Amino acid sequence: VQLQASGGGLVQAGASLRLSCAASGRTLRRDTTAWFRQAPGKERELVALLFRSGGSTYYEDSVKGRFTISRDNAKNTVYLQMSSLKSDDTAIYYCAAAPQSAIWSTVVQGLGFIYWGRGTQVTVSS
């Protein structure tokens, strides 16, 4: 199973970016898929998740209203649309997937994710 994240870059504050995470070797349609980020000197944090077949979403408080997670099942790809970017959003962003057996109370804690992609750097200049 491979998750390939892309779409990061260097942008100015207020700009938008869309991250993509293409999966191979596994169909994500029934998985819980998520984006995490890790800023320098900080712990990795859960940014957004799409629960199982897409019935529910979770967003970390600081990104609510600015980030949107979505999935294209035909392309087996997960997206993170980021808008109104701030310097605090600077981090390495990782996509991850948890199998269908992972329950809500587990994944919203950032646990249960067993498939991980390599990160993509997002740098927001102020």
PDB file of C-alpha atoms in Angstrom:
ATOM      1  CA  VAL A   1       0.000   0.000   0.000  1.00  0.00           C
ATOM      2  CA  GLN A   2       1.346   3.374  -0.989  1.00  0.00           C
ATOM      3  CA  LEU A   3      -0.040   6.805  -0.292  1.00  0.00           C
ATOM      4  CA  GLN A   4       1.580   9.534  -2.332  1.00  0.00           C
ATOM      5  CA  ALA A   5       1.005  13.077  -1.116  1.00  0.00           C
ATOM      6  CA  SER A   6       1.619  16.060  -3.353  1.00  0.00           C
ATOM      7  CA  GLY A   7       0.622  19.663  -3.850  1.00  0.00           C
ATOM      8  CA  GLY A   8       2.632  21.404  -1.182  1.00  0.00           C
ATOM      9  CA  GLY A   9       4.628  24.514  -1.809  1.00  0.00           C
ATOM     10  CA  LEU A  10       5.590  27.990  -0.751  1.00  0.00           C
ATOM     11  CA  VAL A  11       2.737  30.493  -0.727  1.00  0.00           C
ATOM     12  CA  GLN A  12       1.939  33.840   0.802  1.00  0.00           C
ATOM     13  CA  ALA A  13      -0.494  34.269   3.640  1.00  0.00           C
ATOM     14  CA  GLY A  14      -4.051  34.339   2.394  1.00  0.00           C
ATOM     15  CA  ALA A  15      -3.381  32.042  -0.532  1.00  0.00           C
ATOM     16  CA  SER A  16      -4.886  28.653  -1.254  1.00  0.00           C
ATOM     17  CA  LEU A  17      -3.410  25.228  -1.912  1.00  0.00           C
ATOM     18  CA  ARG A  18      -4.869  21.833  -2.647  1.00  0.00           C
ATOM     19  CA  LEU A  19      -3.047  18.779  -1.406  1.00  0.00           C
ATOM     20  CA  SER A  20      -3.621  15.424  -3.051  1.00  0.00           C
ATOM     21  CA  CYS A  21      -3.015  11.916  -1.747  1.00  0.00           C
ATOM     22  CA  ALA A  22      -3.152   9.180  -4.344  1.00  0.00           C
ATOM     23  CA  ALA A  23      -3.396   5.608  -3.109  1.00  0.00           C
ATOM     24  CA  SER A  24      -2.206   2.435  -4.734  1.00  0.00           C
ATOM     25  CA  GLY A  25      -2.498  -1.112  -3.517  1.00  0.00           C
ATOM     26  CA  ARG A  26      -5.603  -0.373  -1.495  1.00  0.00           C
ATOM     27  CA  THR A  27      -9.036   1.065  -2.159  1.00  0.00           C
ATOM     28  CA  LEU A  28      -9.734   3.951   0.186  1.00  0.00           C
ATOM     29  CA  ARG A  29     -13.476   4.075  -0.391  1.00  0.00           C
ATOM     30  CA  ARG A  30     -14.402   2.442   2.909  1.00  0.00           C
ATOM     31  CA  ASP A  31     -11.410   3.615   4.921  1.00  0.00           C
ATOM     32  CA  THR A  32     -11.227   6.620   7.166  1.00  0.00           C
ATOM     33  CA  THR A  33      -8.820   8.993   5.466  1.00  0.00           C
ATOM     34  CA  ALA A  34      -7.099  11.918   7.077  1.00  0.00           C
ATOM     35  CA  TRP A  35      -4.525  14.627   6.882  1.00  0.00           C
ATOM     36  CA  PHE A  36      -2.042  15.273   9.653  1.00  0.00           C
ATOM     37  CA  ARG A  37       0.635  17.916   9.937  1.00  0.00           C
ATOM     38  CA  GLN A  38       3.803  18.416  11.875  1.00  0.00           C
ATOM     39  CA  ALA A  39       5.372  21.813  12.335  1.00  0.00           C
ATOM     40  CA  PRO A  40       8.999  22.248  13.372  1.00  0.00           C
ATOM     41  CA  GLY A  41       9.415  21.526  17.048  1.00  0.00           C
ATOM     42  CA  LYS A  42       5.822  20.420  17.468  1.00  0.00           C
ATOM     43  CA  GLU A  43       4.042  17.112  17.675  1.00  0.00           C
ATOM     44  CA  ARG A  44       2.134  15.731  14.759  1.00  0.00           C
ATOM     45  CA  GLU A  45      -1.516  16.737  14.875  1.00  0.00           C
ATOM     46  CA  LEU A  46      -4.666  15.592  13.164  1.00  0.00           C
ATOM     47  CA  VAL A  47      -5.917  18.294  10.818  1.00  0.00           C
ATOM     48  CA  ALA A  48      -8.917  16.738   9.117  1.00  0.00           C
ATOM     49  CA  LEU A  49     -10.502  13.385   8.570  1.00  0.00           C
ATOM     50  CA  LEU A  50     -13.220  11.845   6.440  1.00  0.00           C
ATOM     51  CA  PHE A  51     -14.842   8.968   8.272  1.00  0.00           C
ATOM     52  CA  ARG A  52     -15.262   5.713   6.384  1.00  0.00           C
ATOM     53  CA  SER A  53     -17.501   6.177   3.357  1.00  0.00           C
ATOM     54  CA  GLY A  54     -17.757   9.904   3.882  1.00  0.00           C
ATOM     55  CA  GLY A  55     -20.607  10.355   6.301  1.00  0.00           C
ATOM     56  CA  SER A  56     -18.777  12.483   8.840  1.00  0.00           C
ATOM     57  CA  THR A  57     -15.826  14.811   8.961  1.00  0.00           C
ATOM     58  CA  TYR A  58     -13.571  16.209  11.648  1.00  0.00           C
ATOM     59  CA  TYR A  59     -11.504  19.379  11.537  1.00  0.00           C
ATOM     60  CA  GLU A  60      -9.016  20.706  14.006  1.00  0.00           C
ATOM     61  CA  ASP A  61     -10.334  23.962  15.436  1.00  0.00           C
ATOM     62  CA  SER A  62      -7.778  26.246  13.834  1.00  0.00           C
ATOM     63  CA  VAL A  63      -8.628  25.057  10.303  1.00  0.00           C
ATOM     64  CA  LYS A  64     -12.415  24.974  10.551  1.00  0.00           C
ATOM     65  CA  GLY A  65     -13.960  27.036   7.798  1.00  0.00           C
ATOM     66  CA  ARG A  66     -10.681  27.208   5.896  1.00  0.00           C
ATOM     67  CA  PHE A  67      -9.806  23.589   5.065  1.00  0.00           C
ATOM     68  CA  THR A  68     -11.972  20.984   3.363  1.00  0.00           C
ATOM     69  CA  ILE A  69     -11.221  17.291   3.088  1.00  0.00           C
ATOM     70  CA  SER A  70     -12.711  15.300   0.245  1.00  0.00           C
ATOM     71  CA  ARG A  71     -12.205  12.059  -1.612  1.00  0.00           C
ATOM     72  CA  ASP A  72     -12.607  11.017  -5.238  1.00  0.00           C
ATOM     73  CA  ASN A  73     -13.306   7.302  -5.121  1.00  0.00           C
ATOM     74  CA  ALA A  74     -12.891   6.911  -8.868  1.00  0.00           C
ATOM     75  CA  LYS A  75      -9.363   8.274  -8.614  1.00  0.00           C
ATOM     76  CA  ASN A  76      -8.714   6.665  -5.215  1.00  0.00           C
ATOM     77  CA  THR A  77      -7.419  10.045  -4.112  1.00  0.00           C
ATOM     78  CA  VAL A  78      -7.977  12.182  -1.040  1.00  0.00           C
ATOM     79  CA  TYR A  79      -7.724  15.951  -1.141  1.00  0.00           C
ATOM     80  CA  LEU A  80      -7.228  18.742   1.333  1.00  0.00           C
ATOM     81  CA  GLN A  81      -8.337  22.097   0.019  1.00  0.00           C
ATOM     82  CA  MET A  82      -6.702  24.812   2.075  1.00  0.00           C
ATOM     83  CA  SER A  83      -7.674  28.457   1.844  1.00  0.00           C
ATOM     84  CA  SER A  84      -6.855  31.650   3.745  1.00  0.00           C
ATOM     85  CA  LEU A  85      -3.547  30.101   4.670  1.00  0.00           C
ATOM     86  CA  LYS A  86      -1.689  31.488   7.657  1.00  0.00           C
ATOM     87  CA  SER A  87       1.917  31.250   8.727  1.00  0.00           C
ATOM     88  CA  ASP A  88       0.792  28.890  11.499  1.00  0.00           C
ATOM     89  CA  ASP A  89      -0.228  26.415   8.803  1.00  0.00           C
ATOM     90  CA  THR A  90       3.413  25.924   7.870  1.00  0.00           C
ATOM     91  CA  ALA A  91       4.196  22.257   8.361  1.00  0.00           C
ATOM     92  CA  ILE A  92       4.808  18.959   6.676  1.00  0.00           C
ATOM     93  CA  TYR A  93       1.440  17.495   5.781  1.00  0.00           C
ATOM     94  CA  TYR A  94       0.860  13.744   5.783  1.00  0.00           C
ATOM     95  CA  CYS A  95      -2.050  11.725   4.499  1.00  0.00           C
ATOM     96  CA  ALA A  96      -3.117   8.577   6.259  1.00  0.00           C
ATOM     97  CA  ALA A  97      -5.775   5.895   6.164  1.00  0.00           C
ATOM     98  CA  ALA A  98      -7.397   3.755   8.814  1.00  0.00           C
ATOM     99  CA  PRO A  99      -9.256   0.548   7.958  1.00  0.00           C
ATOM    100  CA  GLN A 100     -13.014   0.371   8.156  1.00  0.00           C
ATOM    101  CA  SER A 101     -12.761  -1.377  11.513  1.00  0.00           C
ATOM    102  CA  ALA A 102     -11.433   1.790  13.170  1.00  0.00           C
ATOM    103  CA  ILE A 103     -14.176   3.531  15.104  1.00  0.00           C
ATOM    104  CA  TRP A 104     -14.914   7.245  15.360  1.00  0.00           C
ATOM    105  CA  SER A 105     -13.729   7.672  18.931  1.00  0.00           C
ATOM    106  CA  THR A 106     -10.375   6.226  17.937  1.00  0.00           C
ATOM    107  CA  VAL A 107      -9.698   8.096  14.722  1.00  0.00           C
ATOM    108  CA  VAL A 108     -10.643  11.530  16.068  1.00  0.00           C
ATOM    109  CA  GLN A 109      -7.804  11.093  18.504  1.00  0.00           C
ATOM    110  CA  GLY A 110      -5.492  10.534  15.574  1.00  0.00           C
ATOM    111  CA  LEU A 111      -5.181   6.846  16.347  1.00  0.00           C
ATOM    112  CA  GLY A 112      -5.808   3.737  14.273  1.00  0.00           C
ATOM    113  CA  PHE A 113      -4.117   4.994  11.105  1.00  0.00           C
ATOM    114  CA  ILE A 114      -1.914   2.265   9.728  1.00  0.00           C
ATOM    115  CA  TYR A 115      -1.258   3.503   6.202  1.00  0.00           C
ATOM    116  CA  TRP A 116       0.834   6.625   5.836  1.00  0.00           C
ATOM    117  CA  GLY A 117       2.182   8.648   2.985  1.00  0.00           C
ATOM    118  CA  ARG A 118       5.336  10.635   2.867  1.00  0.00           C
ATOM    119  CA  GLY A 119       4.799  14.230   3.724  1.00  0.00           C
ATOM    120  CA  THR A 120       4.511  17.262   1.541  1.00  0.00           C
ATOM    121  CA  GLN A 121       5.881  20.577   2.756  1.00  0.00           C
ATOM    122  CA  VAL A 122       3.595  23.569   3.031  1.00  0.00           C
ATOM    123  CA  THR A 123       5.267  26.869   3.804  1.00  0.00           C
ATOM    124  CA  VAL A 124       3.223  30.021   4.271  1.00  0.00           C
ATOM    125  CA  SER A 125       5.089  33.296   4.311  1.00  0.00           C
ATOM    126  CA  SER A 126       3.615  36.238   6.144  1.00  0.00           C
TER     127      SER A 126
END
